[in-house]
Each structure stands twice: as structure tokens, then as C-alpha cells.
Short mmCIF file of C-alpha atoms and ligand atoms in Angstrom, two decimals:
data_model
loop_
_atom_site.label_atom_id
_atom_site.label_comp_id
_atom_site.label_asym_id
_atom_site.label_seq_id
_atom_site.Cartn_x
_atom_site.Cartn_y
_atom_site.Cartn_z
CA UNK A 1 -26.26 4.89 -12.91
CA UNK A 2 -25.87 0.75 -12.81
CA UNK A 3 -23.92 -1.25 -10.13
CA UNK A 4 -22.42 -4.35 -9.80
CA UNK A 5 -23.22 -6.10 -6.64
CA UNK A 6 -20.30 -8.82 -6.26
CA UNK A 7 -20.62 -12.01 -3.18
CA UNK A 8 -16.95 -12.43 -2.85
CA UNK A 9 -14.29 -14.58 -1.62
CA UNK A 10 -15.10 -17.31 -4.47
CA UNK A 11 -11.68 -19.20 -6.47
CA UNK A 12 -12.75 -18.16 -10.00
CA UNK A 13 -12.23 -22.12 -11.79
CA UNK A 14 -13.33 -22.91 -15.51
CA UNK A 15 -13.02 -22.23 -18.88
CA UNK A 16 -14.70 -18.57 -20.40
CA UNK A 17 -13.56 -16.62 -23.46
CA UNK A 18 -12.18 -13.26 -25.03
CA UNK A 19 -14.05 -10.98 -27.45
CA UNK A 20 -13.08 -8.54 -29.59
CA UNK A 21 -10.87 -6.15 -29.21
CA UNK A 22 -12.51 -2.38 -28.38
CA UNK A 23 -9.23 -0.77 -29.19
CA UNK A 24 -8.76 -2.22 -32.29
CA UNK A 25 -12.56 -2.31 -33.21
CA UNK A 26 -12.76 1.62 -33.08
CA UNK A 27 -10.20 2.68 -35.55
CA UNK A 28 -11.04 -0.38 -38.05
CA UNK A 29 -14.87 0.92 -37.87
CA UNK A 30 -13.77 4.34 -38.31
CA UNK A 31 -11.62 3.63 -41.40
CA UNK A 32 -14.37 1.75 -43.20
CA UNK A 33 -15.05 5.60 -44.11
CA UNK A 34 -12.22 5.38 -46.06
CA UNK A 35 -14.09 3.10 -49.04
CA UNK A 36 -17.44 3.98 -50.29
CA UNK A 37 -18.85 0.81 -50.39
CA UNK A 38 -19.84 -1.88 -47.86
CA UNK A 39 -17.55 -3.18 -44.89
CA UNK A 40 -18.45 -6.55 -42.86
CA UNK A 41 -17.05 -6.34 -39.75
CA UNK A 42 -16.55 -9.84 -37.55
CA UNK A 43 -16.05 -9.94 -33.86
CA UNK A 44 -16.90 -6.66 -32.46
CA UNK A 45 -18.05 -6.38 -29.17
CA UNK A 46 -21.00 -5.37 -27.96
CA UNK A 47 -19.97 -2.46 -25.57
CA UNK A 48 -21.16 1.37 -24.91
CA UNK A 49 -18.51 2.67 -26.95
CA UNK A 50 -18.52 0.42 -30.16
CA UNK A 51 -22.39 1.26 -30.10
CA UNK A 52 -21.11 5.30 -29.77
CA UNK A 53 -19.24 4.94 -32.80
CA UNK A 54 -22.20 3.30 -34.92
CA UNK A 55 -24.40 6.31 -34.05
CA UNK A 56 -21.62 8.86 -35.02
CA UNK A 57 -21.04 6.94 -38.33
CA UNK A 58 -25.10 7.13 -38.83
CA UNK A 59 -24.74 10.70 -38.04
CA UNK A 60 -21.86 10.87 -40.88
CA UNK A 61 -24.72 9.35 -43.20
CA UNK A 62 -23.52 5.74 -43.06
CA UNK A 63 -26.11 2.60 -43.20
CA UNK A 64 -24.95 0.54 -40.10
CA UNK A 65 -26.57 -2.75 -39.21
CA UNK A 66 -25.50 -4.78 -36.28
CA UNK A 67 -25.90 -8.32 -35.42
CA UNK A 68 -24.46 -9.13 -31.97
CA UNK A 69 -20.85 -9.26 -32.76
CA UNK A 70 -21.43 -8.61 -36.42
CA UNK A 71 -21.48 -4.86 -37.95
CA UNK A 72 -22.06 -4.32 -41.39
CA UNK A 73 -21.20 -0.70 -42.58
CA UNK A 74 -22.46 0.63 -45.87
CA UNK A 75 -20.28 4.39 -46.26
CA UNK A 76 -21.87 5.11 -49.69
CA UNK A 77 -23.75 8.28 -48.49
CA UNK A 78 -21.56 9.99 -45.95
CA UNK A 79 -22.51 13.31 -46.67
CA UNK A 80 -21.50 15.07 -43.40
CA UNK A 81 -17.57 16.04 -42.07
CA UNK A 82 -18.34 16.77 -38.84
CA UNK A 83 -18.17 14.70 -35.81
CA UNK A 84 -21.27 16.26 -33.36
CA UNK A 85 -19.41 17.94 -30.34
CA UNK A 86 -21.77 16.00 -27.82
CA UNK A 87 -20.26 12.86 -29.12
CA UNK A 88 -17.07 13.73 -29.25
CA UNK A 89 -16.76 14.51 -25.48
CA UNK A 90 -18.83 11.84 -25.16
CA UNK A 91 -16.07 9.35 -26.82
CA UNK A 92 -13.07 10.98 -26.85
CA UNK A 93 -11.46 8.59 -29.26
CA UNK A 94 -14.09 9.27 -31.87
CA UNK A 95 -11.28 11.79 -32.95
CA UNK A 96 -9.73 9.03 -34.72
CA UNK A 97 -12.58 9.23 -37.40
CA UNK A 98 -11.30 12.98 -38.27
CA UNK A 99 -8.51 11.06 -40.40
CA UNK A 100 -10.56 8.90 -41.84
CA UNK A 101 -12.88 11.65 -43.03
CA UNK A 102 -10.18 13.72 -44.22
CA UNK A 103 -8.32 10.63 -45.92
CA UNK A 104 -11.63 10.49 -48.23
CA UNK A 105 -13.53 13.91 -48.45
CA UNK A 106 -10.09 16.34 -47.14
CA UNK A 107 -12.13 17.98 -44.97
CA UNK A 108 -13.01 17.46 -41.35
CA UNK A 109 -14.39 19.43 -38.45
CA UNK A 110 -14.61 18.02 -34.78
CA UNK A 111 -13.97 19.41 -31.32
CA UNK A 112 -11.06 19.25 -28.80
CA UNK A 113 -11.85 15.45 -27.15
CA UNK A 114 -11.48 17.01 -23.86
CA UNK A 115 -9.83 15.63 -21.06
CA UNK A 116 -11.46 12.66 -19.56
CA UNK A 117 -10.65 10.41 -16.27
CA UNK A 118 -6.89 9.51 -16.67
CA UNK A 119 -5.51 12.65 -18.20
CA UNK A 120 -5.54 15.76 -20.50
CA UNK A 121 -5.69 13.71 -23.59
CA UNK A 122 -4.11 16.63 -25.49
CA UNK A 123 -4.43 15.71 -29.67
CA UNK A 124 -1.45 18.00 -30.66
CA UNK A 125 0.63 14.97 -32.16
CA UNK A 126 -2.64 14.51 -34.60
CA UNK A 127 -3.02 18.02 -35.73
CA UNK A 128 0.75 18.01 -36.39
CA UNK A 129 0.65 15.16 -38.19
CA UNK A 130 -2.27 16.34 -40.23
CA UNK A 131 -0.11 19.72 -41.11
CA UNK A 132 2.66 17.54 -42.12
CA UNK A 133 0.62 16.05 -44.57
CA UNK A 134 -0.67 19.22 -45.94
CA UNK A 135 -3.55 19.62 -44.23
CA UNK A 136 -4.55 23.21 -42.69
CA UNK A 137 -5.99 22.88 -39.41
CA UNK A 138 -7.88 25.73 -38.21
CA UNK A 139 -8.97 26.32 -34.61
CA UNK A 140 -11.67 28.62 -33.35
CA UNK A 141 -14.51 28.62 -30.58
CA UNK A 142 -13.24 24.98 -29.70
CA UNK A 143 -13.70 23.57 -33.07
CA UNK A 144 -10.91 22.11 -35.44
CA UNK A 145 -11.57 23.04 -39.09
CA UNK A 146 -9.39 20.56 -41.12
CA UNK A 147 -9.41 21.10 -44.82
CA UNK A 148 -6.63 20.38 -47.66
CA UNK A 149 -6.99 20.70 -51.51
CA UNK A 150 -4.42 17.46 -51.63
CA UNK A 151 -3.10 15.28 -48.96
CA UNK A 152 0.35 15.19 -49.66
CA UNK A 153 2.83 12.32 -48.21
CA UNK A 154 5.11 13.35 -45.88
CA UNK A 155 7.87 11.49 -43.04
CA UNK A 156 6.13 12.71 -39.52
CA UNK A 157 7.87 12.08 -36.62
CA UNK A 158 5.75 11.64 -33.78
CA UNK A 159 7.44 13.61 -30.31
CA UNK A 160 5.95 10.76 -28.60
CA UNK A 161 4.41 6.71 -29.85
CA UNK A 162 1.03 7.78 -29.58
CA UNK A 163 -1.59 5.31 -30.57
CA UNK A 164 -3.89 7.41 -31.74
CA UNK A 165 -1.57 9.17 -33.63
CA UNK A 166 -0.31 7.14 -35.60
CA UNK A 167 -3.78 5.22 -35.92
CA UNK A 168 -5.31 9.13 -37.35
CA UNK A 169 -2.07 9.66 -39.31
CA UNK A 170 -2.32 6.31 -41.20
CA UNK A 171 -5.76 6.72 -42.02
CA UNK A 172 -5.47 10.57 -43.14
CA UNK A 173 -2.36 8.83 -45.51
CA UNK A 174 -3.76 5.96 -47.36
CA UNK A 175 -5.77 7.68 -49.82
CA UNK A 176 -2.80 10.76 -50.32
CA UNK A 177 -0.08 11.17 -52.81
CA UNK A 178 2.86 9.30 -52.46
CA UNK A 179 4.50 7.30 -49.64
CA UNK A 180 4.38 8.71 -46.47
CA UNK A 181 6.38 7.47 -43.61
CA UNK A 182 5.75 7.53 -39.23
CA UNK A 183 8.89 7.71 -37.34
CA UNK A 184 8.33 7.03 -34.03
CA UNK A 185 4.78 4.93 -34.52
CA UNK A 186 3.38 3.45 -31.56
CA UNK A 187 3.83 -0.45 -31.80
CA UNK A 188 0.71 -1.95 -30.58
CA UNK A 189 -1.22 -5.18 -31.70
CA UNK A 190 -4.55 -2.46 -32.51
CA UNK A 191 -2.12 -1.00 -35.21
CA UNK A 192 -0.97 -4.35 -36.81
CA UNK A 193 -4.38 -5.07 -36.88
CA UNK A 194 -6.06 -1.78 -38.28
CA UNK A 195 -2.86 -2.74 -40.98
CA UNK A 196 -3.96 -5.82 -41.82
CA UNK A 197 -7.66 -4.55 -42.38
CA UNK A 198 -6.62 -1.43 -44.73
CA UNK A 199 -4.30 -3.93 -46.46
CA UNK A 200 -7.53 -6.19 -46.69
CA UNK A 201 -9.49 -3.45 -48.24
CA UNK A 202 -6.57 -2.57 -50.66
CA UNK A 203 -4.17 -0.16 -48.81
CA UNK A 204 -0.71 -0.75 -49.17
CA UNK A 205 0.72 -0.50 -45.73
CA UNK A 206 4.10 -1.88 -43.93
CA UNK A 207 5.78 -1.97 -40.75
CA UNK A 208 2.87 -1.98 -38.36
CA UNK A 209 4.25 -3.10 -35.13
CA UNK A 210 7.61 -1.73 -35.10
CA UNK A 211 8.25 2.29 -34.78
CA UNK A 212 8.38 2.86 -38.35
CA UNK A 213 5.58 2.38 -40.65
CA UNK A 214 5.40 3.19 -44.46
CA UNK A 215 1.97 3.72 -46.51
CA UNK A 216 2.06 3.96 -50.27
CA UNK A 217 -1.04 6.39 -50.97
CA UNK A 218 -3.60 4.25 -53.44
CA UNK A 219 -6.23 5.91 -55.84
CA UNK A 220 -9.14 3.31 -54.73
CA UNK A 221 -9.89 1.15 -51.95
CA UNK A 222 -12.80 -2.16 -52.27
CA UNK A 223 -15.72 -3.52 -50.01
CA UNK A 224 -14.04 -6.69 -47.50
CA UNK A 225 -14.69 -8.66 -44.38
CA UNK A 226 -12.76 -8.44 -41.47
CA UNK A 227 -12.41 -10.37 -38.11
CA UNK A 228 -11.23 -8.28 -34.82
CA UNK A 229 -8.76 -9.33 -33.05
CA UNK A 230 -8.84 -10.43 -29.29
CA UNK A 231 -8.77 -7.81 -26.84
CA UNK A 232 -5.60 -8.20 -24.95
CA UNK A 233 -6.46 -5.80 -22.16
CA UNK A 234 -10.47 -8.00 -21.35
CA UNK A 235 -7.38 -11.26 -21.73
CA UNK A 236 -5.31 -9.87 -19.28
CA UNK A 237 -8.03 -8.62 -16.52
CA UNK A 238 -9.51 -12.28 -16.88
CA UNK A 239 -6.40 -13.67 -15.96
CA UNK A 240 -6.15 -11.64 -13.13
CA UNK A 241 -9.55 -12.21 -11.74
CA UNK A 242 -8.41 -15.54 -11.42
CA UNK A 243 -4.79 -14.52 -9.61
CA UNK A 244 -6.68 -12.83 -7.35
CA UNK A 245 -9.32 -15.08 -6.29
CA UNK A 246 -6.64 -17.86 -5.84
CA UNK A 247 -8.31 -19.36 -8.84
CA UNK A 248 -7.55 -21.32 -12.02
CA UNK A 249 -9.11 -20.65 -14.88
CA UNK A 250 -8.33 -21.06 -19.28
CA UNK A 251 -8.99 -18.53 -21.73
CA UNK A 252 -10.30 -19.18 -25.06
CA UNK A 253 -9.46 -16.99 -27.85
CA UNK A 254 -6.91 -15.37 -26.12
CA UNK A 255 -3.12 -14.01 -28.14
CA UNK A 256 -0.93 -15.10 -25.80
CA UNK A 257 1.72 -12.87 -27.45
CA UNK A 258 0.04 -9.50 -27.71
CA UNK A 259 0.03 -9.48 -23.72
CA UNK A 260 3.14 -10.96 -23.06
CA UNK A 261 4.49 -8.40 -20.51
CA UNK A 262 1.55 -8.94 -18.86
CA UNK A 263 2.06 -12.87 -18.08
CA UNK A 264 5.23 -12.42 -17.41
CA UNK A 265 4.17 -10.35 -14.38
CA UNK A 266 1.95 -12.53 -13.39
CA UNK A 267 4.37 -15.37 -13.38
CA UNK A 268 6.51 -13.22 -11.29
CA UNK A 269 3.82 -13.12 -8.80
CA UNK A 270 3.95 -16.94 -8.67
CA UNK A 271 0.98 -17.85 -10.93
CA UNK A 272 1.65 -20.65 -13.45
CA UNK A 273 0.86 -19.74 -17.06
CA UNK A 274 0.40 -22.77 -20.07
CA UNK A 275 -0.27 -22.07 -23.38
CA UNK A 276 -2.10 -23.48 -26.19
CA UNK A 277 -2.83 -22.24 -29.41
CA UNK A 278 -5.21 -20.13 -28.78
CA UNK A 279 -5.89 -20.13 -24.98
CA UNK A 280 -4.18 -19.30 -21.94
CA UNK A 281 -4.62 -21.27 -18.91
CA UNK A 282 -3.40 -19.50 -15.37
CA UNK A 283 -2.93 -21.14 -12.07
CA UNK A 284 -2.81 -19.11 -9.05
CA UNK A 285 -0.57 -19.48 -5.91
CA UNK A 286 -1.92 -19.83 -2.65
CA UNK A 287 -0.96 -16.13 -2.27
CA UNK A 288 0.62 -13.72 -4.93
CA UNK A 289 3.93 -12.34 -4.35
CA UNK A 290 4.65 -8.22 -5.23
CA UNK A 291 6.15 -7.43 -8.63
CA UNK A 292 7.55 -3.96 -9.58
CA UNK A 293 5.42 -2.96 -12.37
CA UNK A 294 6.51 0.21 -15.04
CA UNK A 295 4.26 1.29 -17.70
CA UNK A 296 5.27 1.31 -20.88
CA UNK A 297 4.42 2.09 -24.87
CA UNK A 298 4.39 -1.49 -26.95
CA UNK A 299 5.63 -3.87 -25.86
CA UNK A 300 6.67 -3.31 -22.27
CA UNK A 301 3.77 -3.41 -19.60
CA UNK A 302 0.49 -1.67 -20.94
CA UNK A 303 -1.02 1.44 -18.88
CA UNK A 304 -4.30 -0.31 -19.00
CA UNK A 305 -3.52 -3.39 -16.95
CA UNK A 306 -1.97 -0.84 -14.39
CA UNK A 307 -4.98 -0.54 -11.72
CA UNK A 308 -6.02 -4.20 -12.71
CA UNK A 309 -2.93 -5.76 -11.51
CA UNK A 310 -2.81 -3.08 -8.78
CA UNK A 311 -5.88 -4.23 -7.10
CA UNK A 312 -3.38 -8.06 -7.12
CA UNK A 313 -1.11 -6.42 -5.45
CA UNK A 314 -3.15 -5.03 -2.80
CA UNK A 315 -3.16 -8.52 -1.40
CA UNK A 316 0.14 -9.73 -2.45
CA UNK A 317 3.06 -10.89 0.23
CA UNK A 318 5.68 -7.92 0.26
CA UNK A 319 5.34 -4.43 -1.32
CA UNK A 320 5.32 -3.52 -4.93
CA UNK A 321 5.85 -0.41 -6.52
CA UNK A 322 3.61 0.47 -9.59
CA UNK A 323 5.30 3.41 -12.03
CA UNK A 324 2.45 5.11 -14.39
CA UNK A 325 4.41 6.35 -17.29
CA UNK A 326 2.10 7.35 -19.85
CA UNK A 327 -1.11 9.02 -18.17
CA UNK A 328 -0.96 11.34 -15.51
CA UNK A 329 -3.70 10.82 -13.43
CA UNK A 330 -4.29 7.40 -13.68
CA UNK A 331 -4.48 6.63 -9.87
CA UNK A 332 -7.79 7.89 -9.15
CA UNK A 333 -9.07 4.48 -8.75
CA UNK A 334 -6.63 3.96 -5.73
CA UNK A 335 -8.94 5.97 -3.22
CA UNK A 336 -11.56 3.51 -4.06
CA UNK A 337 -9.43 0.49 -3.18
CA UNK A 338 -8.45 1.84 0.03
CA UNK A 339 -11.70 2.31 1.49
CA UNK A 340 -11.48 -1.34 0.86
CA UNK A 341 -8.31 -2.09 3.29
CA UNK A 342 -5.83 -1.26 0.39
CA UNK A 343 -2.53 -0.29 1.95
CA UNK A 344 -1.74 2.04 -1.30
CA UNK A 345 0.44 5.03 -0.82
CA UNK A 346 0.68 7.92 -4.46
CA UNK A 347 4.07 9.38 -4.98
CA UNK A 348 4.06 11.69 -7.87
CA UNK A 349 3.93 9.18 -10.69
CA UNK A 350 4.32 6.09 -8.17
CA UNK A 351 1.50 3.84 -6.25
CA UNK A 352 3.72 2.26 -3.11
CA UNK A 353 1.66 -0.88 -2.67
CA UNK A 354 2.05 -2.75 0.63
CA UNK A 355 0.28 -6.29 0.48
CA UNK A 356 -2.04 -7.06 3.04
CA UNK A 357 -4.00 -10.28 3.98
CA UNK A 358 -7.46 -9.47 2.68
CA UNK A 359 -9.56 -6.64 1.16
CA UNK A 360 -12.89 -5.68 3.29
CA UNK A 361 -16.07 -5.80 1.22
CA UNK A 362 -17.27 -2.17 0.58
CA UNK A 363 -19.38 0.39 -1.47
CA UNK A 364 -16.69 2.25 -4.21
CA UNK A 365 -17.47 3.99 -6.96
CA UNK A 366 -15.80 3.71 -10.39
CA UNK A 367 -13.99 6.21 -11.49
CA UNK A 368 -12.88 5.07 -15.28
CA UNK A 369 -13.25 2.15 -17.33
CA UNK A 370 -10.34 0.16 -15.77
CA UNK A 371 -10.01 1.67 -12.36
CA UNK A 372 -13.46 -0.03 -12.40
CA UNK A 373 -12.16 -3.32 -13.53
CA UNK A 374 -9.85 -3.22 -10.46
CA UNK A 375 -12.86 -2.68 -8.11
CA UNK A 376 -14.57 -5.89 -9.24
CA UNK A 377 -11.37 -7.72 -8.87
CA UNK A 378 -11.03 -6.60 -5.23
CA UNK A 379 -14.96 -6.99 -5.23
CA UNK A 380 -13.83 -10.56 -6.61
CA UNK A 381 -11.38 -11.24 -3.77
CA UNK A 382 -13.06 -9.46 -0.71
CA UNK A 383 -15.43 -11.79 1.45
CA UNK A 384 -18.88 -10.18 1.67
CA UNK A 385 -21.04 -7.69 -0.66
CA UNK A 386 -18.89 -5.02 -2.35
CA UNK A 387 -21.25 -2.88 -4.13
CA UNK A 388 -19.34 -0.67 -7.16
CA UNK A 389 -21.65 2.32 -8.57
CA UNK A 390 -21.43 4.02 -11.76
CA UNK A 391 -20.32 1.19 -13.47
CA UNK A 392 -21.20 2.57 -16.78
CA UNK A 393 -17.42 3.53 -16.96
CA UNK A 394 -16.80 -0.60 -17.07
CA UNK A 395 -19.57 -1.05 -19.40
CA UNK A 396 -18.08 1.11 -22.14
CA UNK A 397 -14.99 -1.55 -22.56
CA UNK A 398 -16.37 -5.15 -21.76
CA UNK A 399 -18.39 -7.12 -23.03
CA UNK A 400 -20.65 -9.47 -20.65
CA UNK A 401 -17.52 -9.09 -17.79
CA UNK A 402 -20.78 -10.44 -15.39
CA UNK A 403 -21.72 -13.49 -17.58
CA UNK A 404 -17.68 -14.37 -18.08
CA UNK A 405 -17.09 -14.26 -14.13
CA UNK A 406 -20.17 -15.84 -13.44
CA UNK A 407 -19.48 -17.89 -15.72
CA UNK A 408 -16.06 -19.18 -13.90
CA UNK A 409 -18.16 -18.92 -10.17
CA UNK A 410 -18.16 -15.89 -9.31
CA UNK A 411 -21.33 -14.01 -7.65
CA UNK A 412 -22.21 -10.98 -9.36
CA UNK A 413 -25.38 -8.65 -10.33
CA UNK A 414 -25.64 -5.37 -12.71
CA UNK A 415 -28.12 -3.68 -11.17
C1 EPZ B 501 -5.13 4.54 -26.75
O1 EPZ B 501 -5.48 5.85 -26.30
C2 EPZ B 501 -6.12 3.60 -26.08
N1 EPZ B 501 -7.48 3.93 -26.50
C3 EPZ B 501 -6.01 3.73 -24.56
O2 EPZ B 501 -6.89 2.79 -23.98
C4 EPZ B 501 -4.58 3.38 -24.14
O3 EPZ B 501 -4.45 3.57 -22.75
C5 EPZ B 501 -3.60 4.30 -24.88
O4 EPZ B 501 -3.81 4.19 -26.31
C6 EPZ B 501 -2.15 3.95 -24.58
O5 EPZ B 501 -1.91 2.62 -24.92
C7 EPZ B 501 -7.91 3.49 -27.71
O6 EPZ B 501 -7.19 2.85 -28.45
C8 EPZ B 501 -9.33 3.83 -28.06
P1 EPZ B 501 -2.02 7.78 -26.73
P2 EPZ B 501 -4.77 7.15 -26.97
O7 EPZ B 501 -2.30 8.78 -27.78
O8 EPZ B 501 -4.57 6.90 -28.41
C9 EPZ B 501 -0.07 11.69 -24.93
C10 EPZ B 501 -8.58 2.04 -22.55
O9 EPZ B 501 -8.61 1.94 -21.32
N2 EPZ B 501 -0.50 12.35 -26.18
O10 EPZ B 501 -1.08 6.65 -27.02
O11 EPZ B 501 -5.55 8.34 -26.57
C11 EPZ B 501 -1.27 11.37 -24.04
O12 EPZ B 501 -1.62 12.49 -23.26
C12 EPZ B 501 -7.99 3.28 -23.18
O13 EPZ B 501 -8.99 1.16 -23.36
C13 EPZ B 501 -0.07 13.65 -26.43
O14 EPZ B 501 0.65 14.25 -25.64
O15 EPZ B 501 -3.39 7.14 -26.22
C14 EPZ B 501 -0.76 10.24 -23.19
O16 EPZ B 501 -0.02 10.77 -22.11
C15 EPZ B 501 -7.57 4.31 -22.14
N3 EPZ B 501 -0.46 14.27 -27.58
C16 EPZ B 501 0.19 9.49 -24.13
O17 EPZ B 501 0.47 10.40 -25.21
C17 EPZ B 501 -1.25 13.63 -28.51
O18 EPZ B 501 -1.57 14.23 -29.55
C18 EPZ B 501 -0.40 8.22 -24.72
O19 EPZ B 501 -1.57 8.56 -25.39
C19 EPZ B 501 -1.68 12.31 -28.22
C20 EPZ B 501 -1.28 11.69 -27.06
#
């Protein structure tokens, strides 16, 4: 497995950019199932799991060609329903192609995701979605047969704002009967924007973004283009890179209001925040003060900027206390940071994070995509050669992170 090998103790300074969103990438590139025709897709990145869901959509039977940050996705020949086990451990969110499949053919077969590094990842709220909708769902030998003679709209309220959820429940509803309605949806940017491409392609969906969203089943959908939004969660570990490092640095292409919780944080820590149109430029303090942080669904603070602005803390003045509310093991990364000097202590769903002076250069290993990203930010801040292994987990969710920090003077390898 790859490593990053990071020279730290550099102020990160300059200007470096955002790219796509993964998180809203995946479910837009799944529903291009949706339409038999042709979908251009603008703005993707170029990460290990955008690449995993081009190879399941080739083995679907879809044409896919990319060009860097441009996919184009011909779905005329899908002749297969079932997403290959392998790949669905793989990619665990790959299950949000089992609505898309069923919104078209109304039948799908795929595997339980698994578990993976931050949690069970249990997909009950899908299934019960689908089976509100009409849809049987049949389990045996770890398989999910899905298969319905109509999709039927239906009101599904969702026990909790899951984002896959609701992203599955959409798709498995735009093509169905009627006007079906999501109580409870999750609210996040990814869903306004998998929206606003279904609407593009001819859905007719409203209320993305708030907890109750409303799709009016259609007969026929037609080829479009679509441009990816940002991704909020690369936006908001950039800024931090440069909060820890003492640094100041401006984001291009950033949506300052889709991580708002997040630079409001960060303000709180005493880093001054300016705002353009469509950059964000962050000034750190000479040293970051603690912030209580609590995880939250859309919009409070997202679960994925947890260990990122953990690893700030670690160096902070004061203590902070960091609540994970939405995954239940999503402090595995914490271990890592101690052998670093971290003063971190776990309670139940609570990281107790006393801030100390400086972080000692060290070898850690990464233990999920953005547990990693908070190793190279303590890699970032630590004077000396931090080397982080198995970096593959960082890989899968951004896009040239190397280039970007190098890019704003940092001193880093993949190796
Ligand atoms: C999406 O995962 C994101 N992934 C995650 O980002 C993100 O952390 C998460 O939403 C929360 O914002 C993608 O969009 C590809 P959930 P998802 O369903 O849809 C429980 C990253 O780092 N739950 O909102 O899987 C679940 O166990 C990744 O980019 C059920 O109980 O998240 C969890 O506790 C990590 N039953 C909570 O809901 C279900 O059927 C939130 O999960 C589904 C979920």
C-alpha cells in the first residue's frame, strides 16, 4: 500500500482550488441509469471511488468514457441488475445504484454493503423505503433480491435523515406512479444537487434541502449535461490545513454556504474567514483556540470534518470536546494521532481533546478516508518526517490532496 511522506512544520500560504464533489458525484453517476441515453457529466473527480463506480456501471453494460474530470455515460445497453458482490464491499455506497436500477428495469440484486471503518452501515432505511414503494425485497445467502411489477408512490418516513436513503429512495421514485413524498429526508447540498441533475434530465422533483421532498413519477427522462458541485468536505479540510499550519491560504471554487458550520468553527478557533463569490480565504491565528464540536445531520457540523478538525484541536490552547453523533466508531483515527503527542482521551461517543504545544513527527497508519486526512494535517503541522501508510483510504476521496498542499508549500510525497 502507498504513503505519504510529509516535511512538516511549513505555514501553508497561497491560492489552490476545490474539485468536485465525491458525494454528490456518486449518486448523480448512478442515476444516469435512470435514462437510456447518453449523460455528460462535468467536474468529477478523479478519485478511487468515482473510478469504482465507472467499472460497476461497465459491468451493468454501460459505455463509460472519461476525460480527466469529464465522464460521459452512454446507459443504452444495461443489460445486467446486479451489482458484483466484490464491488459492493469494495464501495459500500455503490448500493445507491440498486435504486437507480430498480427505478428503470424494477428489479435489482446486490449484497449487504458490509460494515466498513466508521460503523455498521446497516441499509434497513433503504429496503424499507423500497417496500414502501412496492417493491419486494427478498433476502437470502447475503443477497437482496429486489423486484416489483410497478413502483408505486408512496409517503416514507425515514426513522432517521439518512443520506443515502433518501438519495436510493428518490431515485427508485422518479420513474414510479404518482407522487411520492420523504418525510424526514436528509438535507444535504449532495441531495439538492442530485435534484437539480434529475430535474435537468426531466424529473420533476421539489424540496431537496429541507426534510421533506416530493417527486412526481414521469413516464420518460432525456440525455443532459451536468456540472458537480464543489466538494464541501475537500473545502473544509483545505481550510484546515491552513489553521493548522498557522497558514493563510484562498480557496477557489469553494460554496461558502454548503460548509457553513464548518467556518463558523473555525472562526471560533480564532481564524479569520473572507468571502468572495466563489472562494474562501482563511487566516490563521498564531495559535487556535478549542471549540466544542457536535456532529450533526444537515446543516449543523458534518461527521466528516470530525477527525479533520480534531487533529486542530490537538494543538489548540484549552480543551475541546468533540461529540460523534452519527457513526459509531468514528474515532479510530485518534490512536494514530496520539502516537503523535495527541493528548486525546474516548468517552463513549466523546473525544476529550486537551491542546498541546506541538505534534511529534511519526509513522501512523490510516485507518479511513478522513481519519487519514487528519494524519496529514498533523503530518502538516508536526516538525520533521511523519510517514502515513495505507493511504489508499485518502486516495479514494481526494483528488491531487499532494499537488493542492504542495501547491500552497507544503512538503509532501505519495510513495
Ligand atoms: C453518506 O453516507 C456519505 N457518503 C458519508 O460520507 C457521510 O458521512 C454520511 O452520508 C453522513 O453525512 C456518501 O455520500 C457516499 P447515512 P451514508 O445513511 O449515506 C445510519 C465520506 O467520508 N443508517 O446518512 O452511508 C448509519 O448507520 C463518507 O465521504 C441506518 O441506521 O450515511 C449512520 O449511523 C463517510 N440505516 C447514519 O444513519 C440505514 O439504512 C448516517 O448514515 C442507513 C443509515
Amino acid at each position: 500500500m502507498s504513503s505519504y511522506i510529509i516535511e512538516g512544520g511549513n505555514k501553508l500560504q497561497g491560492e489552490t482550488y476545490v474539485s468536485g464533489s465525491k458525494n454528490a458525484s456518486l449518486p448523480i453517476m448512478a442515476a444516469t441509469v435512470l435514462n437510456k441515453g447518453i449523460s455528460k457529466l462535468y467536474n468529477v473527480p478523479e478519485i478511487h471511488d468515482t473510478q469504482m463506480m465507472i467499472e460497476i456501471l461497465k459491468n451493468l453494460g454501460c459505455k463509460v468514457i472519461k476525460r480527466s474530470n469529464k465522464i460521459v455515460i452512454d446507459t443504452s445497453n444495461v443489460k445486467n441488475f446486479e451489482i458484483p458482490e466484490n464491488l459492493m464491499h469494495e464501495m459500500r455506497s455503490s448500493v445507491i445504484l440498486a435504486g437507480a436500477i430498480l427505478g428503470r428495469y424494477k428489479k435489482a440484486v446486490f449484497s449487504y454493503p458490509g460494515g466498513c471503518d466508521i460503523g455498521a452501515r446497516p441499509i434497513d432505511l433503504h429496503l424499507k423505503g423500497f417496500e414502501k414503494l412496492g417493491i419486494a425485497t427478498e433476502k437470502n445467502y447475503g443477497k437482496i433480491i429486489c423486484k416489483a411489477d410497478e413502483i408505486t408512490a408512496a409517503e416514507i418516513n425515514l426513522d432517521f435523515p439518512s443520506v443515502g436513503a433518501t438519495e436510493n429512495c428518490i431515485l427508485a421514485a422518479v420513474l414510479a406512479e404518482g407522487t411520492t413524498k420523504i418525510i424526514n429526508a436528509a438535507m444535504e447540498p449532495e441531495i439538492v444537487d442530485l435534484q437539480n441533475f434529475l430535474n435537468r434530465m426531466g424529473a420533476k422533483i421539489e424540496g431537496a434541502g429541507s426534510n421533506i421532498i416530493k417527486i412526481e413519477g414521469v413516464k420518460k427522462l432525456n440525455s443532459v449535461s451536468y456540472n458537480i458541485m464543489p466538494d464541501r468536505i475537500e473545502a473544509g479540510t483545505l481550510l484546515c490545513s491552513a489553521a493548522i499550519t498557522g497558514g493563510n491560504i484562498t480557496l477557489k471554487k469553494a460554496n461558502a454556504k454548503d460548509i457553513a458550520p464548518v467556518l463558523d468553527k473555525l472562526s471560533e478557533t480564532g481564524c479569520v474567514i473572507q468571502l468572495e463569490a466563489d472562494s474562501i480565504n482563511l487566516k490563521a491565528p498564531k495559535r487556535l483556540k478549542s471549540v466544542n464540536i457536535r456532529t450533526m445531520p444537515y446543516p449543523g457540523f458534518p461527521t466528516d470534518m470530525q477527525s479533520i478538525i480534531a487533529a486542530n484541536m490537538c494543538i489548540a490552547s484549552g480543551t475541546s470536546i468533540i461529540a460523534e453523533n452519527i457513526f459509531e466508531n468514528r474515532f479510530k483515527y485518534t490512536g494514530e494521532l496520539q502516537k503523535m503527542g495527541a493528548k486525546i482521551r474516548i468517552a463513549g461517543n466523546t473525544a476529550i481533546i486537551k491542546g498541546i504545544r506541538k505534534l511529534y513527527a511519526s509513522r501512523v497508519i490510516a485507518t479511513d478516508l478522513r481519519g487519514g486526512a487528519s494524519l496529514v494535517l498533523a503530518g502538516l503541522a508536526a516538525k520533521g518526517k511523519t510517514q502515513i501508510d495505507n493511504v489508499g483510504y485518502i486516495l479514494r476521496g481526494y483528488e491531487k490532496l499532494d499537488k493542492k498542499l504542495n501547491s500552497l508549500g507544503a512538503k509532501m510525497e505519495l510513495k
